[in-house]
C-alpha atoms as a PDB file:
ATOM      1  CA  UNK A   1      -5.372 -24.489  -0.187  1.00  0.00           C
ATOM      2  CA  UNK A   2      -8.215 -25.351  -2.370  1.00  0.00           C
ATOM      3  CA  UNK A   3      -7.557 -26.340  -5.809  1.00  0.00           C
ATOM      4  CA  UNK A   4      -7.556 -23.445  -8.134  1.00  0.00           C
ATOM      5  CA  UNK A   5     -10.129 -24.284 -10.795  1.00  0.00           C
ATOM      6  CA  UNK A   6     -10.481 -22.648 -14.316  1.00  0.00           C
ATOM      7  CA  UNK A   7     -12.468 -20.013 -14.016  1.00  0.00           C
ATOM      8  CA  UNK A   8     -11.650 -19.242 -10.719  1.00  0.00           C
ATOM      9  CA  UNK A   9     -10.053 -15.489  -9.804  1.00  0.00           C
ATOM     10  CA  UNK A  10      -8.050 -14.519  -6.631  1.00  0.00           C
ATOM     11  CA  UNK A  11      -7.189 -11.022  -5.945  1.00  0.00           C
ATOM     12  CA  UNK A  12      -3.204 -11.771  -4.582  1.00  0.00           C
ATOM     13  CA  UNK A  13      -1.583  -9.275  -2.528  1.00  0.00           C
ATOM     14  CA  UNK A  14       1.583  -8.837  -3.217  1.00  0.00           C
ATOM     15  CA  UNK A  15       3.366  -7.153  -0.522  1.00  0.00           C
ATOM     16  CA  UNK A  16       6.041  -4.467  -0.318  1.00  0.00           C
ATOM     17  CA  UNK A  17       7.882  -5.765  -2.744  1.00  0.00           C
ATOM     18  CA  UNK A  18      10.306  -8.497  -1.255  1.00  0.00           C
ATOM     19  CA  UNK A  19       8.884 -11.318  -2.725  1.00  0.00           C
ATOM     20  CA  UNK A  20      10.500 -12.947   0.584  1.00  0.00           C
ATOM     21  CA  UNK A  21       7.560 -11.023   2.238  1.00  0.00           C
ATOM     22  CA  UNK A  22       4.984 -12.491   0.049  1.00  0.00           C
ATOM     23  CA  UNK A  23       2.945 -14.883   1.801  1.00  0.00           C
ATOM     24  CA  UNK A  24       3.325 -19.231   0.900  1.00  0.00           C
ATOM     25  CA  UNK A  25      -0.159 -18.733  -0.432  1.00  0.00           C
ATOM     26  CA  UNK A  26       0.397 -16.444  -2.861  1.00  0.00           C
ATOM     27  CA  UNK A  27       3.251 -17.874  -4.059  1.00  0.00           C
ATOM     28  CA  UNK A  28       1.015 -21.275  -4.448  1.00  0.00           C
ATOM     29  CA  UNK A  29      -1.986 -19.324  -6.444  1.00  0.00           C
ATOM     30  CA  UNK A  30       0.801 -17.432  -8.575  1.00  0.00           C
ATOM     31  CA  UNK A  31       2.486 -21.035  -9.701  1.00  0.00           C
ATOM     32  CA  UNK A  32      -1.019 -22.444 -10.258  1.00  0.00           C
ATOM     33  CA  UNK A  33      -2.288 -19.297 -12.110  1.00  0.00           C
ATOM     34  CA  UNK A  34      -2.735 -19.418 -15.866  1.00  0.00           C
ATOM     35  CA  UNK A  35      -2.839 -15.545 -16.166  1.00  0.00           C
ATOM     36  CA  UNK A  36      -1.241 -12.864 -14.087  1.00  0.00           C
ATOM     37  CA  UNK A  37      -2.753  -8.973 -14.131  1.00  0.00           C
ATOM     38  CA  UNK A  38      -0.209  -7.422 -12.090  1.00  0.00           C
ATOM     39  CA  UNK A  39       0.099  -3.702 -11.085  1.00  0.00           C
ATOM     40  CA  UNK A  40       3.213  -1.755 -11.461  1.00  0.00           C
ATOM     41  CA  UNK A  41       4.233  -1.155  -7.930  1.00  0.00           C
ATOM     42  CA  UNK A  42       4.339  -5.250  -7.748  1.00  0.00           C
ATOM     43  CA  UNK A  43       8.371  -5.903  -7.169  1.00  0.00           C
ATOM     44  CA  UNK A  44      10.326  -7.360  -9.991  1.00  0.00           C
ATOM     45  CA  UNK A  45      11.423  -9.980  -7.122  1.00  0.00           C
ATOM     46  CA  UNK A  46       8.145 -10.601  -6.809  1.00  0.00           C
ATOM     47  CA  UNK A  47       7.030 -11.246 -10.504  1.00  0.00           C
ATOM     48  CA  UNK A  48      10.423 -13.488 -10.920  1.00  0.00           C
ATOM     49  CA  UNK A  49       8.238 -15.756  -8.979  1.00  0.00           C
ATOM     50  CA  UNK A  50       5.744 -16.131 -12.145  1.00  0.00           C
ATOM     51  CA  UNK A  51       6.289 -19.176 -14.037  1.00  0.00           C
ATOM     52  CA  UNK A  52       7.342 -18.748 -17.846  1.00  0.00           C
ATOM     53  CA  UNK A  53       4.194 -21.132 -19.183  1.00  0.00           C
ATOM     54  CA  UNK A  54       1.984 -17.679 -17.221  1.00  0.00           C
ATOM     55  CA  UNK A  55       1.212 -15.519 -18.817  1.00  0.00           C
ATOM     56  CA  UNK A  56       1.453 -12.019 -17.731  1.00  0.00           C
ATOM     57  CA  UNK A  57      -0.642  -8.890 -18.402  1.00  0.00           C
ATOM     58  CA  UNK A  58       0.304  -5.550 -16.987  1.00  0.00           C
ATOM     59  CA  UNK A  59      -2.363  -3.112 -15.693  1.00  0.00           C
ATOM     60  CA  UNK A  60      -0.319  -1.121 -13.849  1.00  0.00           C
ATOM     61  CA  UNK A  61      -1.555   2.574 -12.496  1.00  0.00           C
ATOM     62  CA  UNK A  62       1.166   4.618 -11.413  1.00  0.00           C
ATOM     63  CA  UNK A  63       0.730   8.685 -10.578  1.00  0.00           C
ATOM     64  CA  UNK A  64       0.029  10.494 -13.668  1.00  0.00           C
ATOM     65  CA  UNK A  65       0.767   7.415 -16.130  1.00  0.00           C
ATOM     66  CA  UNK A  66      -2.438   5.387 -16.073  1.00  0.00           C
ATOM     67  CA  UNK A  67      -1.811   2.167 -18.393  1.00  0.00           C
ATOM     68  CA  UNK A  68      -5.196   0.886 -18.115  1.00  0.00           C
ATOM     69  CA  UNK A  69      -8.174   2.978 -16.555  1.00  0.00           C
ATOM     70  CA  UNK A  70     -10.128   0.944 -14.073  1.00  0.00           C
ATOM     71  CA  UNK A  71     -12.689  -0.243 -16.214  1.00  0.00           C
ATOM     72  CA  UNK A  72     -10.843  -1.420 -18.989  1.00  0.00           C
ATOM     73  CA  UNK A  73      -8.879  -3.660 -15.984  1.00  0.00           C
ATOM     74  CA  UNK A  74     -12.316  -5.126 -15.017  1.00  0.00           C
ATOM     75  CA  UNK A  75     -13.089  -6.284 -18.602  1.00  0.00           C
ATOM     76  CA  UNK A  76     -10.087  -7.709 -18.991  1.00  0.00           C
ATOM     77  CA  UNK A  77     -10.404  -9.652 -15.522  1.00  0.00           C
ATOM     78  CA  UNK A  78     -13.807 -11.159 -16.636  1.00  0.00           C
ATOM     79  CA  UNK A  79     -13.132 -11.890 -20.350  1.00  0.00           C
ATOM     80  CA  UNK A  80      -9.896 -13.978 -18.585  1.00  0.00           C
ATOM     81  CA  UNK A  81     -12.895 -15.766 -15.887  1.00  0.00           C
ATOM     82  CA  UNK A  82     -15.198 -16.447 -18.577  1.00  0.00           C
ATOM     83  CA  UNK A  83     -12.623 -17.796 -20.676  1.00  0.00           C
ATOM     84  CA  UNK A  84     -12.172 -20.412 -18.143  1.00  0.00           C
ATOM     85  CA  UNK A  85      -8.753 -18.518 -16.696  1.00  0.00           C
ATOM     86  CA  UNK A  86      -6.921 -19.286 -13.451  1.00  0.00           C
ATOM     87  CA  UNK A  87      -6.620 -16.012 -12.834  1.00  0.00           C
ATOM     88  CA  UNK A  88      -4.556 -14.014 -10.602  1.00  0.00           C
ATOM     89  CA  UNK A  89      -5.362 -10.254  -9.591  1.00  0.00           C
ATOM     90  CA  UNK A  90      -1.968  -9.052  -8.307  1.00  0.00           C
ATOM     91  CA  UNK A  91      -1.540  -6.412  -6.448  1.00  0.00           C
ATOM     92  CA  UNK A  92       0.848  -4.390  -4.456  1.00  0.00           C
ATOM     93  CA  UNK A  93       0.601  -4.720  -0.715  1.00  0.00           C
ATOM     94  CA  UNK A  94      -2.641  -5.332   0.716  1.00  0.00           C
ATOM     95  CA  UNK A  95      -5.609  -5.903  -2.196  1.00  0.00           C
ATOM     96  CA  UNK A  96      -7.636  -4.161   0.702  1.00  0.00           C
ATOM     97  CA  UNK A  97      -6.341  -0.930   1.180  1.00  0.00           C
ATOM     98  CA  UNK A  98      -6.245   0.819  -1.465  1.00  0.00           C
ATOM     99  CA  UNK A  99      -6.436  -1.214  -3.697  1.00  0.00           C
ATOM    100  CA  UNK A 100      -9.882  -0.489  -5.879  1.00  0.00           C
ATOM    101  CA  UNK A 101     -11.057  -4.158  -5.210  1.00  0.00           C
ATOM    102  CA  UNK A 102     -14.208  -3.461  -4.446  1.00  0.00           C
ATOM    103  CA  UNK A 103     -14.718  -2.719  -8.364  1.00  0.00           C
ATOM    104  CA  UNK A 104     -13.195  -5.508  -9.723  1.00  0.00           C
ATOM    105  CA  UNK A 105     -15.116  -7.563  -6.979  1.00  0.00           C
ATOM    106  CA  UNK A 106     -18.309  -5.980  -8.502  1.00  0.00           C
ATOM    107  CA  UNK A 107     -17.669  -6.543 -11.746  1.00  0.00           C
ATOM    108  CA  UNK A 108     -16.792 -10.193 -11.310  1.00  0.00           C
ATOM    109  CA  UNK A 109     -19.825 -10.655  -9.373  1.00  0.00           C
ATOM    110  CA  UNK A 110     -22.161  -9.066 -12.207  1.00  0.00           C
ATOM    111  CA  UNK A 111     -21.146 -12.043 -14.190  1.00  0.00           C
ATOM    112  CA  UNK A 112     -21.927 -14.414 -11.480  1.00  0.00           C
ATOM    113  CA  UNK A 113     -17.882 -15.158 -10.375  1.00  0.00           C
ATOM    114  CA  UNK A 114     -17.336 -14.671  -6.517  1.00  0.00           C
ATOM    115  CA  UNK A 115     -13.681 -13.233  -6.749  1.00  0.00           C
ATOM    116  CA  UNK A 116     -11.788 -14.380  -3.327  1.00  0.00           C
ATOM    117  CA  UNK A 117      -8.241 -12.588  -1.597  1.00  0.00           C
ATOM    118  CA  UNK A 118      -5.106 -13.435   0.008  1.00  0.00           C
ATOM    119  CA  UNK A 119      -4.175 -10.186   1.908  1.00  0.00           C
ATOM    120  CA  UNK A 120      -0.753  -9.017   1.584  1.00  0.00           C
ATOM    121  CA  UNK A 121       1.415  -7.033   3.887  1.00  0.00           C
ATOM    122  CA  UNK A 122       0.550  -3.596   3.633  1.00  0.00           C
ATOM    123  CA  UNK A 123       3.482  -0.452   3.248  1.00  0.00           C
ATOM    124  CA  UNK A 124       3.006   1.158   6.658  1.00  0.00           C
ATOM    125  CA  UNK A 125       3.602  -2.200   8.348  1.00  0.00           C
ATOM    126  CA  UNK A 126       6.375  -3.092   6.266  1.00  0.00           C
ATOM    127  CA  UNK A 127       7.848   0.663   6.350  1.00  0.00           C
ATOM    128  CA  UNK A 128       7.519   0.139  10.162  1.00  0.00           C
ATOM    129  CA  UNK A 129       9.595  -3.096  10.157  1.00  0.00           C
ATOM    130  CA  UNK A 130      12.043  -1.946   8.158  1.00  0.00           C
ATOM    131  CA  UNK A 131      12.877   1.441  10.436  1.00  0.00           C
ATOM    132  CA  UNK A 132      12.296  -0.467  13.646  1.00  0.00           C
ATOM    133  CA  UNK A 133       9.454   1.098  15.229  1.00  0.00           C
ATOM    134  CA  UNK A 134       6.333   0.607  16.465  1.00  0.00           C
ATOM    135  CA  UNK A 135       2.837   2.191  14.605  1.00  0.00           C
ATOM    136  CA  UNK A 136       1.651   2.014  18.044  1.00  0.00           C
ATOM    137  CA  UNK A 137       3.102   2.530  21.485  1.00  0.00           C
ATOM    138  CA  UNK A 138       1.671   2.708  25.033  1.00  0.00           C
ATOM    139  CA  UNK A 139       0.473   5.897  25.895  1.00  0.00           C
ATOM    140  CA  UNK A 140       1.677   7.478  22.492  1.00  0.00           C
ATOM    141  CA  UNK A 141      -0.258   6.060  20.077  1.00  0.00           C
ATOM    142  CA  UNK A 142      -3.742   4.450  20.823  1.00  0.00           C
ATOM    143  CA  UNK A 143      -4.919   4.098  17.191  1.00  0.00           C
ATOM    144  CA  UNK A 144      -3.285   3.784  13.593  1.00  0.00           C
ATOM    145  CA  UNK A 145      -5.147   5.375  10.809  1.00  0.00           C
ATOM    146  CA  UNK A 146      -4.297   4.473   7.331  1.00  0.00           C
ATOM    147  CA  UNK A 147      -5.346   7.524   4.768  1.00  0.00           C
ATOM    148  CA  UNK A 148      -5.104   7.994   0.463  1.00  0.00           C
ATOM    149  CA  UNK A 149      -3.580  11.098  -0.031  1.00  0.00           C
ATOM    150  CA  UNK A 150      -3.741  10.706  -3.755  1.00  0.00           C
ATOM    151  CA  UNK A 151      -6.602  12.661  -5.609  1.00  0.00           C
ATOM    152  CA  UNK A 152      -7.534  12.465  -9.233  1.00  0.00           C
ATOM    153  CA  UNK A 153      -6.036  15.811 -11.504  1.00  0.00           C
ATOM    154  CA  UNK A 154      -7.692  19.315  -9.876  1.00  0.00           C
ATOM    155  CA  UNK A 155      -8.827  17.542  -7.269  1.00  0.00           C
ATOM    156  CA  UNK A 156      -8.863  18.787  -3.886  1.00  0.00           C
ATOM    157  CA  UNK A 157      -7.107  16.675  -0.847  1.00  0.00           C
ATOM    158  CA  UNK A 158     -10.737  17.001   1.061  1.00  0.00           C
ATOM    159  CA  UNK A 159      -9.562  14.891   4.217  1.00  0.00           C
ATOM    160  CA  UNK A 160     -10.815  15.393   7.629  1.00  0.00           C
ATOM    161  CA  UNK A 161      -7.648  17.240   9.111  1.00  0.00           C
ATOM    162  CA  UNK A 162      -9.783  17.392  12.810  1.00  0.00           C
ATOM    163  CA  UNK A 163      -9.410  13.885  13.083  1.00  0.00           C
ATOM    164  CA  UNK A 164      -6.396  13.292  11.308  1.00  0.00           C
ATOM    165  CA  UNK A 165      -4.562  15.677  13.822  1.00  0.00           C
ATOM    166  CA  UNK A 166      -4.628  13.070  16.684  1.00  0.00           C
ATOM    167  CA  UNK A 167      -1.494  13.606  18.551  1.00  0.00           C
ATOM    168  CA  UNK A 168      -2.277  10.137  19.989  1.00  0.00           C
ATOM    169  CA  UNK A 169      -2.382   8.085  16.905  1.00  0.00           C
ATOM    170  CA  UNK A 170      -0.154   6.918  14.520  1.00  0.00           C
ATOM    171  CA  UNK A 171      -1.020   8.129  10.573  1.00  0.00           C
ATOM    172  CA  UNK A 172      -0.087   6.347   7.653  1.00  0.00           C
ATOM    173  CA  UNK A 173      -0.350   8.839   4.263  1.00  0.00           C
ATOM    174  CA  UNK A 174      -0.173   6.339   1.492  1.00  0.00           C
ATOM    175  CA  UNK A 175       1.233   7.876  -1.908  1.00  0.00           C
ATOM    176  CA  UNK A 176       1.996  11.131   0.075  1.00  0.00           C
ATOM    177  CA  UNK A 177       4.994  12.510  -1.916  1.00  0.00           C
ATOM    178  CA  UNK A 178       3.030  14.526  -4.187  1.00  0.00           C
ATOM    179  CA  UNK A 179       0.966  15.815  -0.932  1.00  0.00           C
ATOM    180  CA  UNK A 180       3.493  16.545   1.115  1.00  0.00           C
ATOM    181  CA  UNK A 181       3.305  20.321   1.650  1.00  0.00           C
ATOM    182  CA  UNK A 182      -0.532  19.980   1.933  1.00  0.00           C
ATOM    183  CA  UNK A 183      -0.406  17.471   4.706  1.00  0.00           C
ATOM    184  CA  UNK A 184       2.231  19.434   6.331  1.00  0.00           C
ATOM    185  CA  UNK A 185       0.426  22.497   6.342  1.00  0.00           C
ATOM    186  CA  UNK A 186      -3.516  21.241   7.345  1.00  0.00           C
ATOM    187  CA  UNK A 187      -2.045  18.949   9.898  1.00  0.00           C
ATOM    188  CA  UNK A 188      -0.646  22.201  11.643  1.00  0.00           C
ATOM    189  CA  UNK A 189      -3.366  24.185  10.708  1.00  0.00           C
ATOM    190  CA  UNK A 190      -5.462  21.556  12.657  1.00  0.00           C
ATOM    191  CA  UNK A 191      -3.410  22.162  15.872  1.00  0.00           C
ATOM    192  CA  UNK A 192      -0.224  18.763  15.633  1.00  0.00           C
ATOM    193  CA  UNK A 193       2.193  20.390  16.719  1.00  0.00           C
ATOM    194  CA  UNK A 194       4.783  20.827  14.100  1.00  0.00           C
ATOM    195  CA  UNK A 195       7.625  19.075  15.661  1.00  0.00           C
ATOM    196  CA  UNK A 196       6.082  16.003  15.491  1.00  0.00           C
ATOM    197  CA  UNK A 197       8.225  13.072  14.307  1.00  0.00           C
ATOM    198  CA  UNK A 198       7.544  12.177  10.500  1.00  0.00           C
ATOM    199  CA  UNK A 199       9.065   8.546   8.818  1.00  0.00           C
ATOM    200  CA  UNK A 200       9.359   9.218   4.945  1.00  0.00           C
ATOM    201  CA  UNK A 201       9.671   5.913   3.329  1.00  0.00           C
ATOM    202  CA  UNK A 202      10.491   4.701  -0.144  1.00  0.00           C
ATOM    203  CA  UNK A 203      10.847   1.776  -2.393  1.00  0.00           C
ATOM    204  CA  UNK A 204       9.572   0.121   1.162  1.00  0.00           C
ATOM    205  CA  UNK A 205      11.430  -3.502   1.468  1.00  0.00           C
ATOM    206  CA  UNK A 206      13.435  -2.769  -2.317  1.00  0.00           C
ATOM    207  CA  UNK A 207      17.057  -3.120  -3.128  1.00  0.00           C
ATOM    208  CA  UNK A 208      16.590   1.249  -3.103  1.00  0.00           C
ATOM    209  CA  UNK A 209      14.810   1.269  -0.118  1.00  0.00           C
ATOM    210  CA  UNK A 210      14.894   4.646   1.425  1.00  0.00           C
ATOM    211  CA  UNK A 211      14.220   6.047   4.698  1.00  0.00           C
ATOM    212  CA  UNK A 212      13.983   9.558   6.476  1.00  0.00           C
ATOM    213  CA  UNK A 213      13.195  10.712   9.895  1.00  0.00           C
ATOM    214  CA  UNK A 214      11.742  14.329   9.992  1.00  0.00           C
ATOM    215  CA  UNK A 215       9.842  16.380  11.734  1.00  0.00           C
ATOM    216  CA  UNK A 216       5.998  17.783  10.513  1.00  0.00           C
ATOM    217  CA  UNK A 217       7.081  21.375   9.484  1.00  0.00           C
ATOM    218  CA  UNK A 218       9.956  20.066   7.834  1.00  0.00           C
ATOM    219  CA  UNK A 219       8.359  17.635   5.833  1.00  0.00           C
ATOM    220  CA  UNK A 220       7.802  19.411   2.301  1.00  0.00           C
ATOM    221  CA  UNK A 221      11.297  19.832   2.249  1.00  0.00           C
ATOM    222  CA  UNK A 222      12.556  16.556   3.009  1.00  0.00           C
ATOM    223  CA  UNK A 223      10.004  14.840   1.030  1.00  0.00           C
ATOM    224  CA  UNK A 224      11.236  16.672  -1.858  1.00  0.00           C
ATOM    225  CA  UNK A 225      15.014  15.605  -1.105  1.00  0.00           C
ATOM    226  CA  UNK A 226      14.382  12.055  -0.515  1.00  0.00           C
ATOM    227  CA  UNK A 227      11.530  10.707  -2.602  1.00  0.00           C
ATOM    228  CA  UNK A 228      11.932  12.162  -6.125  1.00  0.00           C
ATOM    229  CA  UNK A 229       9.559  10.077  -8.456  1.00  0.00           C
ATOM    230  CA  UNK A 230       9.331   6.632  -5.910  1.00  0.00           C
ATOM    231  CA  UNK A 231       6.148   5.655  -4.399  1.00  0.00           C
ATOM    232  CA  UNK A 232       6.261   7.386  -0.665  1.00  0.00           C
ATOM    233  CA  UNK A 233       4.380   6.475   2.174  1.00  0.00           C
ATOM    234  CA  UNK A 234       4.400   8.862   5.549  1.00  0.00           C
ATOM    235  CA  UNK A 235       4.092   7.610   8.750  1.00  0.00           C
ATOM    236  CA  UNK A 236       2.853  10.457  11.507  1.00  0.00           C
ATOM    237  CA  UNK A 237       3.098  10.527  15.103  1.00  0.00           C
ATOM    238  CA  UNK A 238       4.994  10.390  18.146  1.00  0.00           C
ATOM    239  CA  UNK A 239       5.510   6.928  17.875  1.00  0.00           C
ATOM    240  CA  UNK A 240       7.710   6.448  14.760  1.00  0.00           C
ATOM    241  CA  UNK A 241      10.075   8.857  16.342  1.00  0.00           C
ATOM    242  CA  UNK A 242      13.553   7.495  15.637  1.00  0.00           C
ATOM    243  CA  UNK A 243      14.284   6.885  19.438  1.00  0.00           C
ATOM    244  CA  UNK A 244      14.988   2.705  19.496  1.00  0.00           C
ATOM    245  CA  UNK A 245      13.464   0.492  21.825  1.00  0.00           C
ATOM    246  CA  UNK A 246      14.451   1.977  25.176  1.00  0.00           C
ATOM    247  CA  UNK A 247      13.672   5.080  24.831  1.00  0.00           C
ATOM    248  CA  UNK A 248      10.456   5.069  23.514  1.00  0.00           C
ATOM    249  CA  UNK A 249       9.402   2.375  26.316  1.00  0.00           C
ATOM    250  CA  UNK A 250      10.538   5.551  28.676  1.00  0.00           C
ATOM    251  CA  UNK A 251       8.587   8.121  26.642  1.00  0.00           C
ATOM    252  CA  UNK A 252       5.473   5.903  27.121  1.00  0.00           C
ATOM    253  CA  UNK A 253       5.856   5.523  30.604  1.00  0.00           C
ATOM    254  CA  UNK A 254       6.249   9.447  30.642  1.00  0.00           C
ATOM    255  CA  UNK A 255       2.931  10.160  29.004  1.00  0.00           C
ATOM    256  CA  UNK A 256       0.898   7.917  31.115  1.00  0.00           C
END
């Protein structure tokens, strides 16, 4: 890895949450950081990994509890740079999906500072791992497609259900909890038929990790059981059926 200069700003994905999943280079850039702006999904596990002489700054954004609005979190990242900061953007998962870099990119750049990342594992791969499945399968599920379902207050979830409703693709619904009965509903509407297999995950890779294998017409009300307040991700499709290895090899041979 190239030295990390003063100056200097890396946006650090952060993973799941096991800091045993974050990568060896973003556990170099956090020990040479002199500044951390961390969200609040980051893992504790994961911030245990800061040196004491760093110092920290929280900017997390969580569902209805907004610490620091977007642009407030790009001032603070370039006031940090221009200071002649080592400074480390962390965020949960992947700093590419979802993960509003493209602002804090922008803003960086506007003040002449080319901002660089180390990618993270993102939930649906990790939620994948940790149920034992596949987000794709042979002859079940051609494509993944990764989708927001969070919307700003009296906002519409405007998606493009047509698409979405891909009975050969595997969908990942990242903070879906509150969506739940919406997806459940246009996803139907749009012609999946409603007993397809559903993966509810929670706290992906935590202590309180959480896991539940539905079905699409079911899934407002097991949403509702199982995630409570956590951060949810939903995995759609025929592929994250809870079937094990085996099986789903002979469902895919079926559907060819």
């Amino acid at each position: 890895m190239d030295e990390f200069l003063p100056g200097e700003v890396w946006l650090v994905g952060a993973g799941p949450g096991d800091p045993d999943l974050l990568t060896r280079k973003a556990e170099r850039l956090l020990r040479g950081a002199s500044v951390v702006f961390y969200d609040a999904l980051v893992g504790p596990g994961v911030l245990a990994l800061i040196p004491e002489h760093v110092r920290r700054v929280p900017v997390g954004k969580r569902s209805g509890r907004h610490s620091k609005d977007q642009g407030t979190i790009d001032a603070l990242l370039v006031e940090a740079t221009l200071d002649g900061e080592k400074v480390v953007r962390l965020k949960g998962g992947d700093p590419s999906v979802f993960g509003r870099s493209t602002e804090e990119i922008t803003a960086l750049a506007a003040v002449g500072v080319r901002a660089r990342i180390c990618p993270g594992i993102t939930a649906a791969s990790a939620a994948a791992a940790s149920a034992g499945i596949s987000l794709s399968l042979r002859g079940l599920a051609r494509r993944v497609q990764f989708v927001t379902a969070h919307v700003r207050a009296g906002e519409k979830l405007a998606l493009d259900w047509a698409a979405l409703a891909d009975p050969a693709a595997t969908t990942a619904f990242y903070m879906g909890r509150g969506a739940a009965g919406e997806i459940s509903r246009q996803l139907v509407a749009a012609g999946l038929d409603r007993a397809t297999p559903v993966l509810i995950a929670c706290d992906i890779s935590l202590p309180g990790e959480r896991l539940l294998h539905t079905r699409l017409d079911l899934l407002p009300i097991a949403a509702a059981a199982i995630a409570e307040d956590k951060p949810t991700l939903l995995l759609v499709g025929a592929a994250v059926a809870s079937t094990g290895g085996q099986s789903a090899a002979m469902l895919a041979e079926r559907a060819q």
